[in-house]
PDB file of C-alpha atoms in Angstrom:
ATOM      1  CA  MET A   1       0.000   0.000   0.000  1.00 54.00           C
ATOM      2  CA  ARG A   2       2.842   2.393   0.818  1.00 76.00           C
ATOM      3  CA  ARG A   3       4.245   1.984  -2.714  1.00 82.00           C
ATOM      4  CA  SER A   4       0.896   2.961  -4.236  1.00 89.00           C
ATOM      5  CA  LEU A   5       0.741   5.944  -1.901  1.00 90.00           C
ATOM      6  CA  LYS A   6       4.176   7.049  -3.102  1.00 90.00           C
ATOM      7  CA  TRP A   7       3.075   6.886  -6.728  1.00 93.00           C
ATOM      8  CA  LEU A   8      -0.046   8.889  -5.894  1.00 93.00           C
ATOM      9  CA  ALA A   9       2.005  11.512  -4.042  1.00 93.00           C
ATOM     10  CA  VAL A  10       4.412  11.941  -6.964  1.00 94.00           C
ATOM     11  CA  ALA A  11       1.561  12.148  -9.477  1.00 95.00           C
ATOM     12  CA  THR A  12      -0.265  14.715  -7.322  1.00 95.00           C
ATOM     13  CA  THR A  13       2.861  16.837  -6.899  1.00 94.00           C
ATOM     14  CA  ILE A  14       3.443  16.875 -10.662  1.00 95.00           C
ATOM     15  CA  GLY A  15      -0.250  17.621 -11.142  1.00 93.00           C
ATOM     16  CA  MET A  16      -0.029  20.629  -8.828  1.00 92.00           C
ATOM     17  CA  ILE A  17       2.907  21.971 -10.851  1.00 93.00           C
ATOM     18  CA  LEU A  18       0.769  21.623 -13.987  1.00 92.00           C
ATOM     19  CA  VAL A  19      -2.058  23.502 -12.263  1.00 89.00           C
ATOM     20  CA  LEU A  20       0.310  26.356 -11.392  1.00 89.00           C
ATOM     21  CA  LEU A  21       1.796  26.499 -14.883  1.00 89.00           C
ATOM     22  CA  GLY A  22      -1.680  26.213 -16.395  1.00 86.00           C
ATOM     23  CA  GLY A  23      -2.848  29.195 -14.380  1.00 83.00           C
ATOM     24  CA  ALA A  24       0.182  31.172 -15.537  1.00 83.00           C
ATOM     25  CA  LEU A  25      -0.540  30.128 -19.127  1.00 86.00           C
ATOM     26  CA  VAL A  26      -4.141  31.313 -18.854  1.00 84.00           C
ATOM     27  CA  THR A  27      -2.983  34.701 -17.590  1.00 80.00           C
ATOM     28  CA  LYS A  28      -0.138  35.129 -20.069  1.00 81.00           C
ATOM     29  CA  THR A  29      -2.322  34.233 -23.069  1.00 81.00           C
ATOM     30  CA  ASP A  30      -5.211  36.350 -21.753  1.00 77.00           C
ATOM     31  CA  SER A  31      -7.498  33.292 -21.839  1.00 76.00           C
ATOM     32  CA  GLY A  32      -9.327  33.947 -18.590  1.00 73.00           C
ATOM     33  CA  MET A  33     -12.533  34.772 -20.466  1.00 73.00           C
ATOM     34  CA  GLY A  34     -12.069  31.942 -22.962  1.00 74.00           C
ATOM     35  CA  CYS A  35     -15.245  30.299 -21.678  1.00 75.00           C
ATOM     36  CA  GLY A  36     -17.119  33.551 -21.201  1.00 74.00           C
ATOM     37  CA  ARG A  37     -18.693  34.404 -17.871  1.00 75.00           C
ATOM     38  CA  SER A  38     -19.685  30.793 -17.311  1.00 75.00           C
ATOM     39  CA  TRP A  39     -18.351  28.309 -14.758  1.00 76.00           C
ATOM     40  CA  PRO A  40     -17.797  25.360 -14.621  1.00 75.00           C
ATOM     41  CA  LEU A  41     -19.265  25.029 -18.136  1.00 75.00           C
ATOM     42  CA  CYS A  42     -17.867  26.874 -21.136  1.00 79.00           C
ATOM     43  CA  ASN A  43     -20.297  29.493 -22.456  1.00 72.00           C
ATOM     44  CA  GLY A  44     -23.038  27.580 -20.675  1.00 73.00           C
ATOM     45  CA  GLU A  45     -22.457  24.497 -22.829  1.00 73.00           C
ATOM     46  CA  PHE A  46     -21.397  21.045 -21.692  1.00 72.00           C
ATOM     47  CA  VAL A  47     -19.695  20.503 -25.056  1.00 74.00           C
ATOM     48  CA  PRO A  48     -18.471  23.865 -26.413  1.00 75.00           C
ATOM     49  CA  THR A  49     -19.321  24.614 -30.031  1.00 75.00           C
ATOM     50  CA  ASP A  50     -17.477  27.858 -30.729  1.00 75.00           C
ATOM     51  CA  ILE A  51     -13.897  26.612 -30.302  1.00 79.00           C
ATOM     52  CA  THR A  52     -11.130  29.198 -29.906  1.00 83.00           C
ATOM     53  CA  PRO A  53      -7.529  28.905 -28.673  1.00 83.00           C
ATOM     54  CA  GLU A  54      -8.487  30.844 -25.538  1.00 81.00           C
ATOM     55  CA  LEU A  55     -11.363  28.468 -24.853  1.00 84.00           C
ATOM     56  CA  ILE A  56      -9.106  25.426 -25.221  1.00 86.00           C
ATOM     57  CA  ILE A  57      -6.527  26.863 -22.803  1.00 86.00           C
ATOM     58  CA  GLU A  58      -9.103  27.896 -20.207  1.00 83.00           C
ATOM     59  CA  LEU A  59     -11.082  24.654 -20.446  1.00 84.00           C
ATOM     60  CA  ALA A  60      -7.916  22.536 -20.264  1.00 86.00           C
ATOM     61  CA  HIS A  61      -6.861  24.429 -17.129  1.00 83.00           C
ATOM     62  CA  ARG A  62     -10.247  23.788 -15.531  1.00 85.00           C
ATOM     63  CA  LEU A  63     -10.131  20.077 -16.384  1.00 88.00           C
ATOM     64  CA  VAL A  64      -6.576  19.680 -15.073  1.00 89.00           C
ATOM     65  CA  SER A  65      -7.395  21.620 -11.894  1.00 87.00           C
ATOM     66  CA  GLY A  66     -10.502  19.516 -11.279  1.00 88.00           C
ATOM     67  CA  SER A  67      -8.655  16.241 -11.870  1.00 91.00           C
ATOM     68  CA  VAL A  68      -5.761  17.263  -9.637  1.00 91.00           C
ATOM     69  CA  GLY A  69      -8.248  18.395  -7.019  1.00 90.00           C
ATOM     70  CA  ILE A  70      -9.582  14.822  -6.843  1.00 92.00           C
ATOM     71  CA  LEU A  71      -6.006  13.513  -6.507  1.00 94.00           C
ATOM     72  CA  VAL A  72      -5.303  15.988  -3.702  1.00 93.00           C
ATOM     73  CA  LEU A  73      -8.454  14.912  -1.871  1.00 93.00           C
ATOM     74  CA  ILE A  74      -7.530  11.231  -2.160  1.00 94.00           C
ATOM     75  CA  LEU A  75      -3.950  11.956  -1.086  1.00 94.00           C
ATOM     76  CA  SER A  76      -5.148  13.978   1.903  1.00 93.00           C
ATOM     77  CA  ILE A  77      -7.455  11.209   3.139  1.00 92.00           C
ATOM     78  CA  TRP A  78      -4.944   8.442   2.450  1.00 92.00           C
ATOM     79  CA  THR A  79      -2.039  10.155   4.192  1.00 93.00           C
ATOM     80  CA  TRP A  80      -4.290  11.022   7.132  1.00 91.00           C
ATOM     81  CA  LYS A  81      -4.970   7.316   7.577  1.00 89.00           C
ATOM     82  CA  ALA A  82      -1.540   5.932   6.617  1.00 88.00           C
ATOM     83  CA  ILE A  83       0.863   8.367   8.296  1.00 87.00           C
ATOM     84  CA  GLY A  84      -1.455  10.399  10.476  1.00 86.00           C
ATOM     85  CA  HIS A  85       0.789   9.647  13.438  1.00 86.00           C
ATOM     86  CA  ILE A  86       3.428  11.974  11.964  1.00 84.00           C
ATOM     87  CA  ARG A  87       2.972  15.386  13.527  1.00 83.00           C
ATOM     88  CA  GLU A  88       2.625  17.501  10.380  1.00 86.00           C
ATOM     89  CA  THR A  89       0.500  15.121   8.306  1.00 89.00           C
ATOM     90  CA  LYS A  90      -3.002  16.171   9.321  1.00 91.00           C
ATOM     91  CA  PHE A  91      -2.219  19.869   9.096  1.00 92.00           C
ATOM     92  CA  LEU A  92      -0.666  19.499   5.627  1.00 93.00           C
ATOM     93  CA  SER A  93      -3.560  17.313   4.459  1.00 92.00           C
ATOM     94  CA  LEU A  94      -6.095  19.959   5.424  1.00 92.00           C
ATOM     95  CA  LEU A  95      -3.944  22.756   4.040  1.00 92.00           C
ATOM     96  CA  SER A  96      -3.399  21.131   0.645  1.00 91.00           C
ATOM     97  CA  PHE A  97      -7.051  20.475  -0.110  1.00 89.00           C
ATOM     98  CA  SER A  98      -8.572  23.578   1.480  1.00 90.00           C
ATOM     99  CA  PHE A  99      -6.266  25.968  -0.368  1.00 86.00           C
ATOM    100  CA  LEU A 100      -6.821  24.161  -3.662  1.00 85.00           C
ATOM    101  CA  VAL A 101     -10.578  24.581  -3.171  1.00 85.00           C
ATOM    102  CA  LEU A 102     -10.012  28.234  -2.280  1.00 84.00           C
ATOM    103  CA  GLN A 103      -8.022  28.910  -5.446  1.00 80.00           C
ATOM    104  CA  GLY A 104     -10.760  27.206  -7.468  1.00 78.00           C
ATOM    105  CA  LEU A 105     -13.414  29.438  -5.883  1.00 79.00           C
ATOM    106  CA  ILE A 106     -11.350  32.554  -6.584  1.00 76.00           C
ATOM    107  CA  GLY A 107     -10.921  31.413 -10.182  1.00 73.00           C
ATOM    108  CA  ALA A 108     -14.666  30.856 -10.506  1.00 75.00           C
ATOM    109  CA  ALA A 109     -15.415  34.240  -8.948  1.00 73.00           C
ATOM    110  CA  ALA A 110     -13.021  35.905 -11.393  1.00 70.00           C
ATOM    111  CA  VAL A 111     -14.982  34.410 -14.277  1.00 70.00           C
ATOM    112  CA  ILE A 112     -18.498  35.055 -13.004  1.00 70.00           C
ATOM    113  CA  TRP A 113     -17.835  38.435 -11.391  1.00 66.00           C
ATOM    114  CA  ALA A 114     -15.101  40.809 -12.436  1.00 63.00           C
ATOM    115  CA  GLN A 115     -12.308  41.019  -9.853  1.00 65.00           C
ATOM    116  CA  SER A 116      -9.600  43.615  -9.387  1.00 65.00           C
ATOM    117  CA  ASP A 117      -6.078  42.770 -10.516  1.00 65.00           C
ATOM    118  CA  PHE A 118      -4.901  42.982  -6.899  1.00 66.00           C
ATOM    119  CA  VAL A 119      -7.358  40.236  -5.899  1.00 71.00           C
ATOM    120  CA  LEU A 120      -6.614  38.076  -8.944  1.00 72.00           C
ATOM    121  CA  ALA A 121      -2.901  38.224  -8.133  1.00 73.00           C
ATOM    122  CA  LEU A 122      -3.656  36.147  -5.008  1.00 77.00           C
ATOM    123  CA  HIS A 123      -4.747  33.222  -7.191  1.00 77.00           C
ATOM    124  CA  PHE A 124      -1.231  31.961  -7.968  1.00 81.00           C
ATOM    125  CA  GLY A 125      -0.038  32.386  -4.389  1.00 83.00           C
ATOM    126  CA  ILE A 126      -2.945  30.416  -2.958  1.00 86.00           C
ATOM    127  CA  SER A 127      -2.299  27.591  -5.423  1.00 87.00           C
ATOM    128  CA  LEU A 128       1.353  27.708  -4.413  1.00 89.00           C
ATOM    129  CA  ILE A 129       0.498  27.068  -0.753  1.00 91.00           C
ATOM    130  CA  SER A 130      -1.504  24.012  -1.798  1.00 91.00           C
ATOM    131  CA  PHE A 131       1.455  22.828  -3.907  1.00 92.00           C
ATOM    132  CA  ALA A 132       3.863  23.306  -0.992  1.00 94.00           C
ATOM    133  CA  ALA A 133       1.593  21.266   1.298  1.00 94.00           C
ATOM    134  CA  VAL A 134       1.361  18.442  -1.263  1.00 94.00           C
ATOM    135  CA  PHE A 135       5.130  18.590  -1.813  1.00 94.00           C
ATOM    136  CA  LEU A 136       5.824  18.306   1.924  1.00 94.00           C
ATOM    137  CA  LEU A 137       3.354  15.436   2.253  1.00 93.00           C
ATOM    138  CA  THR A 138       5.247  13.666  -0.522  1.00 93.00           C
ATOM    139  CA  LEU A 139       8.528  14.157   1.337  1.00 90.00           C
ATOM    140  CA  LEU A 140       6.962  12.779   4.506  1.00 90.00           C
ATOM    141  CA  ILE A 141       5.678   9.737   2.632  1.00 89.00           C
ATOM    142  CA  PHE A 142       9.160   9.077   1.262  1.00 85.00           C
ATOM    143  CA  GLU A 143      10.548   9.680   4.776  1.00 78.00           C
ATOM    144  CA  ILE A 144      13.059  12.183   3.425  1.00 72.00           C
ATOM    145  CA  ASP A 145      13.335  13.851   6.832  1.00 66.00           C
ATOM    146  CA  LYS A 146      14.520  10.571   8.368  1.00 69.00           C
ATOM    147  CA  LYS A 147      17.116  10.081   5.640  1.00 69.00           C
ATOM    148  CA  PHE A 148      18.519  13.518   6.466  1.00 67.00           C
ATOM    149  CA  GLU A 149      18.154  12.874  10.222  1.00 68.00           C
ATOM    150  CA  ALA A 150      16.125  16.061  10.639  1.00 67.00           C
ATOM    151  CA  ASP A 151      15.688  15.463  14.352  1.00 66.00           C
ATOM    152  CA  LYS A 152      19.472  15.757  14.766  1.00 75.00           C
ATOM    153  CA  LEU A 153      19.839  19.006  12.852  1.00 81.00           C
ATOM    154  CA  LYS A 154      21.121  21.966  14.816  1.00 84.00           C
ATOM    155  CA  ILE A 155      20.088  25.342  13.455  1.00 88.00           C
ATOM    156  CA  ASP A 156      21.156  28.555  15.165  1.00 87.00           C
ATOM    157  CA  LYS A 157      18.883  31.531  15.765  1.00 89.00           C
ATOM    158  CA  ARG A 158      20.318  33.555  12.892  1.00 91.00           C
ATOM    159  CA  MET A 159      19.644  30.789  10.363  1.00 93.00           C
ATOM    160  CA  SER A 160      16.191  30.238  11.882  1.00 92.00           C
ATOM    161  CA  PHE A 161      15.411  33.930  11.403  1.00 94.00           C
ATOM    162  CA  HIS A 162      16.494  33.828   7.758  1.00 95.00           C
ATOM    163  CA  ILE A 163      14.473  30.698   7.004  1.00 95.00           C
ATOM    164  CA  ILE A 164      11.255  32.129   8.448  1.00 95.00           C
ATOM    165  CA  SER A 165      11.728  35.649   7.099  1.00 96.00           C
ATOM    166  CA  LEU A 166      12.749  34.532   3.610  1.00 95.00           C
ATOM    167  CA  SER A 167       9.785  32.181   3.377  1.00 94.00           C
ATOM    168  CA  ILE A 168       7.404  35.026   4.217  1.00 94.00           C
ATOM    169  CA  TYR A 169       9.212  37.507   1.981  1.00 95.00           C
ATOM    170  CA  SER A 170       9.231  35.075  -0.959  1.00 94.00           C
ATOM    171  CA  TYR A 171       5.437  35.150  -0.865  1.00 91.00           C
ATOM    172  CA  LEU A 172       5.548  38.928  -1.301  1.00 91.00           C
ATOM    173  CA  VAL A 173       7.853  38.502  -4.307  1.00 92.00           C
ATOM    174  CA  ILE A 174       5.462  35.932  -5.765  1.00 91.00           C
ATOM    175  CA  TYR A 175       2.506  38.272  -5.265  1.00 89.00           C
ATOM    176  CA  THR A 176       4.249  41.160  -7.001  1.00 90.00           C
ATOM    177  CA  GLY A 177       5.146  38.849  -9.898  1.00 88.00           C
ATOM    178  CA  ALA A 178       1.520  37.752 -10.237  1.00 86.00           C
ATOM    179  CA  LEU A 179       0.465  41.399 -10.084  1.00 86.00           C
ATOM    180  CA  VAL A 180       2.780  42.157 -13.011  1.00 87.00           C
ATOM    181  CA  ARG A 181       0.975  39.540 -15.091  1.00 82.00           C
ATOM    182  CA  HIS A 182      -2.551  40.534 -14.096  1.00 77.00           C
ATOM    183  CA  THR A 183      -1.990  44.252 -14.659  1.00 83.00           C
ATOM    184  CA  GLU A 184      -0.319  43.460 -18.010  1.00 80.00           C
ATOM    185  CA  SER A 185       2.805  45.304 -16.891  1.00 82.00           C
ATOM    186  CA  SER A 186       5.300  42.723 -18.171  1.00 81.00           C
ATOM    187  CA  LEU A 187       6.630  44.822 -21.047  1.00 81.00           C
ATOM    188  CA  VAL A 188       5.909  48.307 -19.762  1.00 83.00           C
ATOM    189  CA  CYS A 189       9.653  48.635 -19.112  1.00 82.00           C
ATOM    190  CA  ARG A 190      11.441  47.626 -22.292  1.00 80.00           C
ATOM    191  CA  ASP A 191      14.879  47.526 -20.638  1.00 82.00           C
ATOM    192  CA  TRP A 192      16.419  45.586 -17.747  1.00 84.00           C
ATOM    193  CA  PRO A 193      17.254  45.992 -14.897  1.00 81.00           C
ATOM    194  CA  LEU A 194      16.158  49.635 -14.985  1.00 80.00           C
ATOM    195  CA  CYS A 195      12.984  50.938 -16.554  1.00 79.00           C
ATOM    196  CA  ILE A 196      13.730  52.701 -19.854  1.00 74.00           C
ATOM    197  CA  ASN A 197      17.507  52.997 -19.642  1.00 61.00           C
ATOM    198  CA  ASP A 198      17.687  55.825 -22.173  1.00 63.00           C
ATOM    199  CA  SER A 199      15.927  58.061 -19.679  1.00 67.00           C
ATOM    200  CA  PRO A 200      16.355  56.628 -16.169  1.00 66.00           C
ATOM    201  CA  ALA A 201      13.912  58.099 -13.685  1.00 67.00           C
ATOM    202  CA  LEU A 202      11.348  57.095 -11.126  1.00 70.00           C
ATOM    203  CA  PRO A 203       8.332  55.168 -12.465  1.00 72.00           C
ATOM    204  CA  SER A 204       5.760  57.563 -13.884  1.00 73.00           C
ATOM    205  CA  ASN A 205       2.605  55.422 -13.768  1.00 81.00           C
ATOM    206  CA  LEU A 206       1.044  52.473 -11.919  1.00 83.00           C
ATOM    207  CA  PHE A 207       2.254  49.891 -14.452  1.00 83.00           C
ATOM    208  CA  GLU A 208       5.873  51.001 -14.154  1.00 84.00           C
ATOM    209  CA  TRP A 209       5.610  51.020 -10.353  1.00 86.00           C
ATOM    210  CA  VAL A 210       4.247  47.456 -10.405  1.00 87.00           C
ATOM    211  CA  GLN A 211       7.019  46.264 -12.739  1.00 88.00           C
ATOM    212  CA  MET A 212       9.852  48.012 -10.927  1.00 89.00           C
ATOM    213  CA  GLY A 213       8.435  47.061  -7.539  1.00 89.00           C
ATOM    214  CA  HIS A 214       8.641  43.419  -8.553  1.00 91.00           C
ATOM    215  CA  ARG A 215      12.186  43.827  -9.892  1.00 91.00           C
ATOM    216  CA  ALA A 216      13.278  45.485  -6.657  1.00 91.00           C
ATOM    217  CA  ALA A 217      11.662  42.727  -4.575  1.00 93.00           C
ATOM    218  CA  ALA A 218      13.305  40.069  -6.755  1.00 93.00           C
ATOM    219  CA  GLY A 219      16.686  41.805  -6.422  1.00 93.00           C
ATOM    220  CA  VAL A 220      16.398  41.795  -2.631  1.00 95.00           C
ATOM    221  CA  ILE A 221      15.540  38.096  -2.442  1.00 96.00           C
ATOM    222  CA  PHE A 222      18.438  37.268  -4.794  1.00 96.00           C
ATOM    223  CA  ILE A 223      20.939  39.099  -2.573  1.00 96.00           C
ATOM    224  CA  TRP A 224      19.344  37.755   0.604  1.00 97.00           C
ATOM    225  CA  ILE A 225      19.427  34.116  -0.504  1.00 97.00           C
ATOM    226  CA  GLY A 226      22.986  34.634  -1.733  1.00 96.00           C
ATOM    227  CA  TYR A 227      23.988  35.842   1.729  1.00 97.00           C
ATOM    228  CA  VAL A 228      22.270  32.941   3.520  1.00 96.00           C
ATOM    229  CA  THR A 229      23.886  30.505   1.085  1.00 96.00           C
ATOM    230  CA  TYR A 230      27.249  32.001   2.075  1.00 96.00           C
ATOM    231  CA  LEU A 231      26.382  31.373   5.738  1.00 94.00           C
ATOM    232  CA  ALA A 232      25.347  27.796   4.969  1.00 94.00           C
ATOM    233  CA  ILE A 233      28.582  27.093   3.099  1.00 94.00           C
ATOM    234  CA  LYS A 234      30.619  28.650   5.886  1.00 92.00           C
ATOM    235  CA  LYS A 235      28.891  27.155   8.941  1.00 90.00           C
ATOM    236  CA  TYR A 236      26.761  24.203   7.853  1.00 89.00           C
ATOM    237  CA  ARG A 237      29.081  22.207   5.639  1.00 87.00           C
ATOM    238  CA  HIS A 238      28.697  19.235   8.011  1.00 87.00           C
ATOM    239  CA  GLN A 239      24.883  19.350   7.766  1.00 87.00           C
ATOM    240  CA  LYS A 240      24.386  18.379   4.151  1.00 86.00           C
ATOM    241  CA  VAL A 241      20.662  19.044   3.926  1.00 89.00           C
ATOM    242  CA  ILE A 242      21.169  22.698   4.928  1.00 91.00           C
ATOM    243  CA  TYR A 243      24.358  23.024   2.886  1.00 92.00           C
ATOM    244  CA  TRP A 244      22.976  21.622  -0.366  1.00 92.00           C
ATOM    245  CA  GLY A 245      19.502  22.990   0.281  1.00 93.00           C
ATOM    246  CA  TRP A 246      20.703  26.580   0.244  1.00 95.00           C
ATOM    247  CA  ILE A 247      22.941  25.958  -2.759  1.00 96.00           C
ATOM    248  CA  SER A 248      19.829  24.653  -4.528  1.00 96.00           C
ATOM    249  CA  ALA A 249      17.851  27.700  -3.395  1.00 96.00           C
ATOM    250  CA  PHE A 250      20.511  30.073  -4.713  1.00 97.00           C
ATOM    251  CA  THR A 251      20.618  28.198  -8.028  1.00 97.00           C
ATOM    252  CA  LEU A 252      16.847  28.466  -8.364  1.00 96.00           C
ATOM    253  CA  VAL A 253      16.699  32.165  -7.471  1.00 96.00           C
ATOM    254  CA  SER A 254      19.514  32.836  -9.970  1.00 96.00           C
ATOM    255  CA  LEU A 255      17.549  31.043 -12.678  1.00 96.00           C
ATOM    256  CA  GLN A 256      14.484  33.006 -11.593  1.00 94.00           C
ATOM    257  CA  VAL A 257      16.271  36.334 -12.048  1.00 93.00           C
ATOM    258  CA  LEU A 258      17.801  35.238 -15.354  1.00 95.00           C
ATOM    259  CA  SER A 259      14.473  34.055 -16.744  1.00 93.00           C
ATOM    260  CA  GLY A 260      12.878  37.309 -15.564  1.00 90.00           C
ATOM    261  CA  ALA A 261      15.406  39.265 -17.619  1.00 90.00           C
ATOM    262  CA  LEU A 262      14.855  36.966 -20.599  1.00 92.00           C
ATOM    263  CA  VAL A 263      11.116  37.629 -20.393  1.00 89.00           C
ATOM    264  CA  ILE A 264      11.943  41.247 -21.234  1.00 88.00           C
ATOM    265  CA  PHE A 265      14.643  40.538 -23.821  1.00 88.00           C
ATOM    266  CA  THR A 266      12.490  37.958 -25.651  1.00 90.00           C
ATOM    267  CA  ARG A 267       9.453  40.228 -25.450  1.00 86.00           C
ATOM    268  CA  LEU A 268       7.395  37.892 -23.294  1.00 82.00           C
ATOM    269  CA  ASN A 269       8.274  34.578 -24.919  1.00 87.00           C
ATOM    270  CA  LEU A 270       5.691  32.138 -23.600  1.00 86.00           C
ATOM    271  CA  TYR A 271       8.113  29.303 -22.818  1.00 90.00           C
ATOM    272  CA  VAL A 272      10.502  31.615 -20.980  1.00 91.00           C
ATOM    273  CA  ALA A 273       7.604  33.079 -19.011  1.00 88.00           C
ATOM    274  CA  LEU A 274       6.419  29.610 -17.974  1.00 89.00           C
ATOM    275  CA  MET A 275       9.939  28.661 -16.885  1.00 92.00           C
ATOM    276  CA  HIS A 276       9.935  31.855 -14.796  1.00 91.00           C
ATOM    277  CA  ALA A 277       6.825  30.570 -12.999  1.00 89.00           C
ATOM    278  CA  LEU A 278       8.334  27.081 -12.627  1.00 92.00           C
ATOM    279  CA  PHE A 279      11.535  28.314 -10.949  1.00 94.00           C
ATOM    280  CA  ILE A 280       9.681  30.332  -8.309  1.00 92.00           C
ATOM    281  CA  THR A 281       7.420  27.330  -7.657  1.00 92.00           C
ATOM    282  CA  CYS A 282      10.440  25.092  -7.018  1.00 94.00           C
ATOM    283  CA  LEU A 283      12.108  27.760  -4.875  1.00 95.00           C
ATOM    284  CA  PHE A 284       9.010  28.096  -2.697  1.00 94.00           C
ATOM    285  CA  GLY A 285       9.000  24.312  -2.302  1.00 94.00           C
ATOM    286  CA  VAL A 286      12.610  24.369  -1.066  1.00 95.00           C
ATOM    287  CA  LEU A 287      11.880  27.178   1.398  1.00 95.00           C
ATOM    288  CA  SER A 288       8.822  25.289   2.642  1.00 94.00           C
ATOM    289  CA  TYR A 289      10.997  22.241   3.275  1.00 93.00           C
ATOM    290  CA  PHE A 290      13.390  24.406   5.289  1.00 93.00           C
ATOM    291  CA  LEU A 291      10.435  25.399   7.474  1.00 92.00           C
ATOM    292  CA  LEU A 292       9.659  21.720   8.036  1.00 89.00           C
ATOM    293  CA  LEU A 293      13.276  21.018   8.934  1.00 88.00           C
ATOM    294  CA  LEU A 294      13.327  24.007  11.267  1.00 88.00           C
ATOM    295  CA  SER A 295      10.254  22.731  13.122  1.00 85.00           C
ATOM    296  CA  ARG A 296      12.096  19.469  13.810  1.00 78.00           C
ATOM    297  CA  SER A 297      15.570  20.738  14.496  1.00 76.00           C
ATOM    298  CA  ARG A 298      17.325  21.441  17.711  1.00 63.00           C
ATOM    299  CA  LYS A 299      17.733  25.170  18.198  1.00 57.00           C
ATOM    300  CA  ILE A 300      21.141  26.494  19.225  1.00 57.00           C
ATOM    301  CA  LYS A 301      22.264  30.010  20.019  1.00 50.00           C
TER     302      LYS A 301
END
C-alpha cells in the first residue's frame, strides 16, 4: 500500500505543478474569459461549439485543476490514515485540499464576477500554498526527513530567522510577480534591470511602479538568498541538507532572475515566461521544506 501511496504523491505533486503552470498560461495568453462568464461550463455548454484557442486553454486548465483536485483529496485522506501519526501530516492534508478549493473558488469568482487585478494576483499564491503542502506530504511519505536525520539538525537563531523571514518575503515577491501579469505590466519597461535605460527616472505610472516594484523585490531576495547561502557554506558544511539545500535555493533564485530578464529581452516569450513561474514554484518548495526542517531541528544560540 505504501508503494501505491508514493506513486499517488508523486503524481499529485506533478499535477499541482501543472495547475500552477496552467494558471500562468491562462494569464499570459489572456485566456481567462475563454469560456465567457460561465463556470464550470464553457459558455453555458457542456460541449463547447465555438472553439477558440483561448477556450481550449481555459477549459484545459479547468479540467486539469478539477482532476488534480480529486487527486489531492484522495492523497489527503490516504495520508491522514496511513501516516497520520506523523505530527505535520493532518495539518498538511487539510492545508493542501482547502487551499486548492479556495483557489478554485477565486478562479470561478473571477470568471463570473469581475475582480480587481490585486485580488486576482492572489490566485497563484494560494495555489502555491496548496502545492507546498502536497510537496511536503510527498517528502513525509518518502521519509526524506529521516534520511537527512532532521531530528538531529542543529540550526542557530540567525539561520532560523532567515528561514522564516525569507519564506514570508518570498510570498511577497510571488505576489508582485503575479500582479505584473494581471496588470499586463510585463513589457511596460522595455529595458532591464532599470525601466527605460535611455531616460532613467522614477516610475511615472502604476504599471511602471508594479514592474519596478517586482524587480526590486526580486533583487532583494536574490541578494538575501545569496547571503544565507554564504552562511550555509561557511557554517553548515557538516549538515548536508542545509548546505545543499541553500545551494539549490541560490541556483533556483539565480535562474528566476535570469528568466525574468529573458522575459523582457524575448518580449514575453511564452516558454521563458512559464519557466519563470516554474523556478519560483520550485524555490518556494525548497523554502517550505526548510520550514519543516526548522520545526524538527534542535535550536542552538
